Amino acid sequence: MYRTHNCGELRSKDNNIEVTLSGWVQKSRNKGFMIWIDLRDRYGVTQLIFDEKRSSKDLFEKAKSLGREFVIQVKGIVIERASINPNIDTGEIEILVSELTILNESITPPFTIEENTDGGEELRMKYRYLDIRRTSIKEKLIFRHKVSSEIRNYLNNLNFVDVETPYLIKSTPEGARDFVVPSRMSQGEFYALPQSPQTFKQLLMVGGIDRYYQIVKCFRDEDLRADRQPEFTQIDCEMSFVNQEDVLTTFEGLIKHLLKEIKGISIDEFPRMTYDQAMSKYGCDKPDIRFAMELIDLNDVSKHKDFNVFNSSELVIGIRIEKGNTLTRKQIDNYTNWVKRPQVGAKGLIYLRCNDDGTYKSSVDKFFDQDDLKKWADKTKAESGDLVFILSGKIAEVRAQMSALRLEIAENLGLRNSEEFAPLWVTDFPLLEWDKESKQFHAMHHPFTSPKIDELDLLEKSPEKVKANAYDLVLNGNEIGGGSIRIHDKKIQSLMFNHLGFTEKEASQQFGFLMNAFEYGAPPHGGIALGLDRLVALLDGQESIKEYIAFPKNNSGKDIMIDAPSKIDDSQLNELGIKLNKK
Amino acid sequence: MYRTHNCGELRSKDNNIEVTLSGWVQKSRNKGFMIWIDLRDRYGVTQLIFDEKRSSKDLFEKAKSLGREFVIQVKGIVIERASINPNIDTGEIEILVSELTILNESITPPFTIEENTDGGEELRMKYRYLDIRRTSIKEKLIFRHKVSSEIRNYLNNLNFVDVETPYLIKSTPEGARDFVVPSRMSQGEFYALPQSPQTFKQLLMVGGIDRYYQIVKCFRDEDLRADRQPEFTQIDCEMSFVNQEDVLTTFEGLIKHLLKEIKGISIDEFPRMTYDQAMSKYGCDKPDIRFAMELIDLNDVSKHKDFNVFNSSELVIGIRIEKGNTLTRKQIDNYTNWVKRPQVGAKGLIYLRCNDDGTYKSSVDKFFDQDDLKKWADKTKAESGDLVFILSGKIAEVRAQMSALRLEIAENLGLRNSEEFAPLWVTDFPLLEWDKESKQFHAMHHPFTSPKIDELDLLEKSPEKVKANAYDLVLNGNEIGGGSIRIHDKKIQSLMFNHLGFTEKEASQQFGFLMNAFEYGAPPHGGIALGLDRLVALLDGQESIKEYIAFPKNNSGKDIMIDAPSKIDDSQLNELGIKLNKK
């Protein structure tokens, strides 16, 4: 037996018992006549003591030889510490060691296994197995486990069935993003890895499973943006005989359950807003509502003067920054430069200072008088001491720019408190969105999303106006889930494929099995998929998902620890019936 | 709201309340003046009633139009049934329908959605979503969910952490069986799908995670034998600072927990036998011990006469069939033919009848007298009325033949009761096995398996004699799991690679990251992996795994429902930097 206790559980009540512990040498302090060693395992750290008087000479010498990250086993007596360490759970006691076995040696690690490690990201990724030894990383992986366990608890209690869907499936129309897998047994043919189990979960509803979930890996071969992974984990759910309200209630319940069980936070009913409301109030469809700073339409108080920038704009938007008049000229200039960066793309930024004496100062004083400026202040509810920022331009662009600025300001003002949780539902997404490249409408959510039935007649004349029974779950400015009520009527499904530019043949080739299934009594159904990686990071108060993934890939989709992807033998290529293109 | 209740929950206590139900039309009986409809959902079946007197004319006509598998919603009053149906949970009541909405129509299904369906396997696979509507299939999927939930409960309680390991990994030395995934971003390079997360779980142990599990899909591209799937689910586990006894106790506990929670069966300590014992007593390393019929070595009582078949054999084995003397000559001939089939490969089968009068009759009476035959009977513990079957030949072959015969007889005698559970551990597997094709030793378990340290000195001279700290968990004649204590010492690991015919370069190329990791203080560790598909089927008293998989592939690795694998576009191939070999 390697241990009687772990390194996190001994307390002063255990004094005088003999214990066996195993773990890693975290740290060794040699005072000449006395050696203290911090012994670490997953559960904590326990101090070991060797001393010239009480330990045998051999033992003392052996203890001297221990290096960082050696794996050792010790037997000894629990004794009270001379000076209690209140910073660790086992700080009341130490182990007076009588036997020491070196289970494994270690060469010097490439970085220190401590909270403030000296290792850069690249190095820590290459030696991820050592990085995981650091408490913060290890705790993140355990935190993830806790979250997924609670998700299962909640859904199991509601009669959801965890059904495993296949990973070797058929390439779909969004095929360009599919990872494919050549088949050896059917040469020239390929499986695809699922971007999501979408069609399978709908088939399970056709099959009468009624409530399905799965915590499942999905794959998307796209050029990676920062903090995206080619493989990611989805909490995938689907329900039958439900309308939108049923789905929203169920998964609002899930997030409440997680906040309660994991964070001890009770949250009331989630706010809801339509996509249109979100776009006009926050300029984006995943607003961070931990703070206000709503976008205020200033069109009717800003276009009456000889200021062409506003007059030629579709939309003039202001936002109020409470007590923002303390911002210096230089700080305002910095924001101006910030919005002019190509990533944001504004042409400029107009400010309005609300002075303590009730006067106003603006960068467009030349065009607007104090009465005009007062109207802006009134509309944005700005008071003395506040600052208003104003942007103008085309509707879509100026909203996006103001949304970005809003988040940047909030970040700088410390309004994005990671321990505060502000979930909301955004509903009534447009059914279709225009794709400039392919010059046709694409499904905004996916082609199985049900349109609002009473808007179906718009589909011919103003397809962009048709709304869908589609919804997103947003948390602190992040889309953490999205779903929809699906089409269960094959006539409406054909209509949709038609509008999405699929010929009947293409639709049947790519979705034939689903359309077939719909011939045999598909129930009304709908669902949602949540991104586990992101959800876990947010619940833990973090923005980056990478450290919540045990073995993540880098931004080029590579695993630098195992060196994947890598070359394979010609014989293997040959067996698969493929060869490489000559460069 | 689509329903106030599901189709399985109404009882006579609900009489007179108004309910809304949704579901599928299972069956319709039209008596002219009265129509009964069985409405089905996941939870059960409820009888609906329409009648000329009590229903409106429109409603009655609409009810007539309902076909099988139509999806409907009804509102109505719960009433007592004239004649109670004790066969279904809702048999006390029926619904007098007042409103009927057809939610979706159905064309006639290709087979009946009933327990005794008229659909053949191929057809049911093509329309798997309809097959899942059948209660037995649906219940199998729900049963699987229940088993995996209980596995999680048990392991979570023991502080195991569910860690997700990557699916896009590096091709391994058993590479020939890897499914590979071409990388678009690194053209000419490939990911591989994991055959198991073996190396990652060992890295997690190096990382100090201490106790890991995952219920995870694994992939193996091998020519499919019956009842094998290219993707399958593994319960993958690993523990640090453990010896073999710790692992066995922990996972014996898991199986006991499942038998208790799922089947209500309590089982004592599992029997254990070494690989050598299993091979000599049962002729195979996964014995079915629900029944005895052990293999008895008859060498010392069968080689003293002029019967060359025995004299030239390495091994003569007998098994006793209790009360087997009732077998007719024809039945014995059938067994003789059975063992002579190429799949078994015996040259013949010798019998010994133990007559009621104490005499013996054998097919080799010519060579052996009554005294000889009595010795065979005594050795096999055969009594009056029993039958003994005897096979002889080379040790490995005759054991395999007798093991097959043993199972066949037990099957015919009804000794393989699927509701009886006889788990056991088989331990001390050989470390290496000789591979005739490559003419070298292969790791029997895998190259990270620890040899018995006190047998290391045999490695040079008699490598085949070295035993490993490797164990299998066997249930009812099936290997449901296997594992080992791993090598954590890099010197022993190098030694192993050496004996497995890896050059240092090959070893470092293929396992470099693991060997590197072992430089930094790997803890002693070990684990096990269990096949979930098989375990679930066995717990449910079934032999075939296919129906416990929601969307299985056929024996050619094809999903005939979605038609995968399939061709992909040239443009996609081009983007991946590969092309097909010309035929």
Short mmCIF file of C-alpha atoms in Angstrom, two decimals, chain B residues 176-386:
data_model
loop_
_atom_site.label_atom_id
_atom_site.label_comp_id
_atom_site.label_asym_id
_atom_site.label_seq_id
_atom_site.Cartn_x
_atom_site.Cartn_y
_atom_site.Cartn_z
CA ALA B 176 -2.22 0.32 -39.14
CA ARG B 177 -5.44 0.25 -37.15
CA ASP B 178 -5.71 4.02 -36.77
CA PHE B 179 -8.36 6.05 -38.46
CA VAL B 180 -6.55 9.15 -39.69
CA VAL B 181 -7.72 12.70 -40.32
CA PRO B 182 -5.90 14.81 -42.91
CA SER B 183 -4.98 18.27 -41.65
CA ARG B 184 -5.95 21.17 -43.87
CA MET B 185 -3.80 23.67 -42.04
CA SER B 186 -0.71 21.43 -42.08
CA GLN B 187 -1.01 19.80 -45.47
CA GLY B 188 0.57 16.38 -45.81
CA GLU B 189 0.11 15.74 -42.10
CA PHE B 190 -2.54 13.72 -40.33
CA TYR B 191 -4.19 13.43 -36.98
CA ALA B 192 -5.26 9.99 -35.78
CA LEU B 193 -8.40 9.13 -33.84
CA PRO B 194 -7.55 7.42 -30.54
CA GLN B 195 -7.75 3.64 -30.23
CA SER B 196 -7.80 4.46 -26.53
CA PRO B 197 -6.71 7.42 -24.41
CA GLN B 198 -3.94 5.24 -22.96
CA THR B 199 -1.04 7.65 -23.18
CA PHE B 200 -3.15 10.64 -22.12
CA LYS B 201 -4.37 8.94 -19.00
CA GLN B 202 -0.81 8.07 -18.09
CA LEU B 203 0.18 11.70 -18.67
CA LEU B 204 -2.66 12.75 -16.37
CA MET B 205 -1.13 10.54 -13.70
CA VAL B 206 2.26 12.17 -14.31
CA GLY B 207 0.32 15.42 -13.95
CA GLY B 208 -0.89 14.44 -10.50
CA ILE B 209 -4.60 14.00 -11.27
CA ASP B 210 -4.40 10.85 -9.10
CA ARG B 211 -7.72 9.30 -10.15
CA TYR B 212 -9.06 9.71 -13.67
CA TYR B 213 -11.98 8.32 -15.59
CA GLN B 214 -13.75 8.97 -18.82
CA ILE B 215 -16.57 7.32 -20.72
CA VAL B 216 -15.14 7.87 -24.13
CA LYS B 217 -15.43 6.86 -27.77
CA CYS B 218 -12.50 4.94 -29.20
CA PHE B 219 -11.81 3.99 -32.79
CA ARG B 220 -10.26 0.96 -34.42
CA ASP B 221 -10.03 0.46 -38.15
CA GLU B 222 -9.90 -3.28 -38.36
CA ASP B 223 -11.69 -5.76 -40.52
CA LEU B 224 -14.87 -6.16 -38.62
CA ARG B 225 -15.79 -9.40 -37.04
CA ALA B 226 -19.42 -9.92 -36.19
CA ASP B 227 -20.50 -7.66 -33.36
CA ARG B 228 -17.50 -5.35 -33.55
CA GLN B 229 -17.92 -1.65 -34.25
CA PRO B 230 -15.29 0.71 -35.70
CA GLU B 231 -16.24 3.18 -32.97
CA PHE B 232 -16.94 1.87 -29.50
CA THR B 233 -17.24 3.23 -26.00
CA GLN B 234 -14.74 2.62 -23.26
CA ILE B 235 -14.89 3.27 -19.53
CA ASP B 236 -11.33 4.38 -19.18
CA CYS B 237 -9.76 4.67 -15.72
CA GLU B 238 -6.37 5.23 -14.15
CA MET B 239 -5.11 5.59 -10.58
CA SER B 240 -1.85 6.74 -9.01
CA PHE B 241 0.03 5.31 -6.04
CA VAL B 242 -1.73 1.99 -6.39
CA ASN B 243 -0.73 -1.60 -6.69
CA GLN B 244 -2.70 -4.29 -8.49
CA GLU B 245 -4.76 -5.09 -5.42
CA ASP B 246 -5.99 -1.48 -5.17
CA VAL B 247 -7.16 -1.46 -8.78
CA LEU B 248 -8.86 -4.84 -8.50
CA THR B 249 -10.70 -3.85 -5.33
CA THR B 250 -11.86 -0.56 -6.80
CA PHE B 251 -13.28 -2.02 -10.00
CA GLU B 252 -14.66 -5.12 -8.37
CA GLY B 253 -16.56 -2.53 -6.37
CA LEU B 254 -17.79 -0.90 -9.57
CA ILE B 255 -19.24 -4.12 -10.94
CA LYS B 256 -20.80 -4.98 -7.59
CA HIS B 257 -22.32 -1.49 -7.49
CA LEU B 258 -23.81 -1.94 -10.97
CA LEU B 259 -25.19 -5.40 -10.22
CA LYS B 260 -26.71 -4.08 -7.02
CA GLU B 261 -28.16 -0.82 -8.38
CA ILE B 262 -29.20 -2.05 -11.81
CA LYS B 263 -30.09 -5.69 -11.20
CA GLY B 264 -30.67 -5.83 -7.46
CA ILE B 265 -28.12 -8.62 -7.18
CA SER B 266 -25.50 -8.81 -4.42
CA ILE B 267 -22.33 -10.65 -5.27
CA ASP B 268 -19.54 -11.75 -2.95
CA GLU B 269 -15.87 -11.39 -3.58
CA PHE B 270 -14.99 -12.21 -7.18
CA PRO B 271 -13.01 -15.39 -7.77
CA ARG B 272 -9.51 -14.85 -9.10
CA MET B 273 -7.37 -17.13 -11.16
CA THR B 274 -4.11 -16.69 -12.98
CA TYR B 275 -3.92 -16.80 -16.72
CA ASP B 276 -2.17 -20.17 -16.48
CA GLN B 277 -4.91 -21.56 -14.25
CA ALA B 278 -7.63 -20.27 -16.56
CA MET B 279 -5.94 -21.81 -19.56
CA SER B 280 -5.52 -25.20 -17.91
CA LYS B 281 -8.94 -25.34 -16.20
CA TYR B 282 -11.05 -23.77 -18.94
CA GLY B 283 -8.85 -23.65 -22.00
CA CYS B 284 -9.30 -19.92 -22.42
CA ASP B 285 -8.47 -16.65 -20.66
CA LYS B 286 -12.09 -15.54 -20.30
CA PRO B 287 -13.83 -18.55 -18.82
CA ASP B 288 -17.56 -18.70 -18.31
CA ILE B 289 -17.77 -19.97 -14.74
CA ARG B 290 -21.55 -20.04 -14.43
CA PHE B 291 -21.11 -23.79 -14.81
CA ALA B 292 -18.30 -26.23 -13.99
CA MET B 293 -17.25 -28.70 -16.72
CA GLU B 294 -13.59 -28.05 -16.10
CA LEU B 295 -10.93 -29.38 -18.42
CA ILE B 296 -9.25 -32.44 -16.85
CA ASP B 297 -5.73 -33.46 -17.86
CA LEU B 298 -5.83 -37.18 -18.69
CA ASN B 299 -2.21 -37.49 -19.87
CA ASP B 300 -1.09 -39.92 -17.18
CA VAL B 301 -4.00 -42.34 -17.64
CA SER B 302 -4.27 -42.30 -21.43
CA LYS B 303 -0.86 -42.79 -22.94
CA HIS B 304 0.05 -46.31 -21.79
CA LYS B 305 -1.72 -48.28 -24.50
CA ASP B 306 -1.25 -48.75 -28.20
CA PHE B 307 -3.45 -45.80 -29.16
CA ASN B 308 -1.26 -43.51 -31.19
CA VAL B 309 -3.70 -40.58 -31.31
CA PHE B 310 -3.18 -40.08 -27.58
CA ASN B 311 0.43 -41.18 -27.46
CA SER B 312 1.43 -38.60 -30.06
CA SER B 313 -0.53 -35.80 -28.39
CA GLU B 314 0.94 -33.18 -26.08
CA LEU B 315 -2.26 -33.13 -24.10
CA VAL B 316 -5.33 -35.31 -23.60
CA ILE B 317 -8.27 -33.52 -22.00
CA GLY B 318 -11.58 -34.79 -20.74
CA ILE B 319 -14.68 -32.97 -19.57
CA ARG B 320 -17.57 -34.45 -17.71
CA ILE B 321 -21.13 -33.80 -18.82
CA GLU B 322 -23.41 -34.45 -15.90
CA LYS B 323 -26.25 -36.85 -16.85
CA GLY B 324 -24.78 -36.74 -20.35
CA ASN B 325 -25.26 -40.46 -20.99
CA THR B 326 -28.76 -39.61 -22.13
CA LEU B 327 -27.21 -38.17 -25.30
CA THR B 328 -28.04 -40.32 -28.29
CA ARG B 329 -25.47 -41.64 -30.69
CA LYS B 330 -26.70 -39.06 -33.19
CA GLN B 331 -26.23 -36.22 -30.73
CA ILE B 332 -22.71 -37.37 -30.02
CA ASP B 333 -22.07 -37.58 -33.77
CA ASN B 334 -23.31 -34.02 -34.08
CA TYR B 335 -20.80 -32.84 -31.48
CA THR B 336 -18.13 -34.79 -33.31
CA ASN B 337 -18.98 -33.00 -36.52
CA TRP B 338 -19.17 -29.73 -34.65
CA VAL B 339 -15.62 -29.98 -33.32
CA LYS B 340 -14.37 -31.05 -36.75
CA ARG B 341 -15.61 -27.85 -38.40
CA PRO B 342 -12.70 -25.68 -39.57
CA GLN B 343 -13.63 -22.98 -37.01
CA VAL B 344 -12.85 -25.47 -34.23
CA GLY B 345 -10.46 -27.74 -36.07
CA ALA B 346 -10.36 -30.93 -34.00
CA LYS B 347 -9.61 -34.19 -35.74
CA GLY B 348 -12.23 -36.13 -33.83
CA LEU B 349 -14.03 -36.51 -30.53
CA ILE B 350 -13.80 -39.45 -28.17
CA TYR B 351 -16.61 -40.22 -25.77
CA LEU B 352 -16.89 -42.26 -22.61
CA ARG B 353 -20.35 -43.34 -21.51
CA CYS B 354 -20.75 -44.11 -17.80
CA ASN B 355 -23.55 -46.64 -17.78
CA ASP B 356 -26.01 -47.05 -14.94
CA ASP B 357 -24.71 -50.58 -14.23
CA GLY B 358 -21.19 -49.27 -13.54
CA THR B 359 -19.75 -50.33 -16.88
CA TYR B 360 -18.17 -48.02 -19.41
CA LYS B 361 -18.55 -47.69 -23.13
CA SER B 362 -16.17 -45.70 -25.24
CA SER B 363 -15.34 -45.02 -28.89
CA VAL B 364 -11.85 -46.33 -28.09
CA ASP B 365 -12.89 -49.60 -26.38
CA LYS B 366 -10.55 -51.35 -28.74
CA PHE B 367 -7.52 -49.82 -27.08
CA PHE B 368 -8.60 -49.34 -23.49
CA ASP B 369 -10.15 -51.76 -21.02
CA GLN B 370 -12.73 -51.12 -18.31
CA ASP B 371 -10.00 -50.36 -15.77
CA ASP B 372 -8.53 -47.69 -18.01
CA LEU B 373 -11.94 -46.21 -18.65
CA LYS B 374 -12.74 -46.20 -14.93
CA LYS B 375 -9.61 -44.16 -14.34
CA TRP B 376 -10.79 -41.59 -16.87
CA ALA B 377 -14.15 -41.47 -15.17
CA ASP B 378 -12.55 -41.12 -11.75
CA LYS B 379 -10.25 -38.33 -12.89
CA THR B 380 -13.10 -36.38 -14.47
CA LYS B 381 -15.33 -37.20 -11.47
CA ALA B 382 -17.84 -38.75 -13.83
CA GLU B 383 -20.48 -40.97 -12.22
CA SER B 384 -23.06 -43.40 -13.50
CA GLY B 385 -25.23 -41.64 -16.05
CA ASP B 386 -22.57 -39.11 -17.01
#
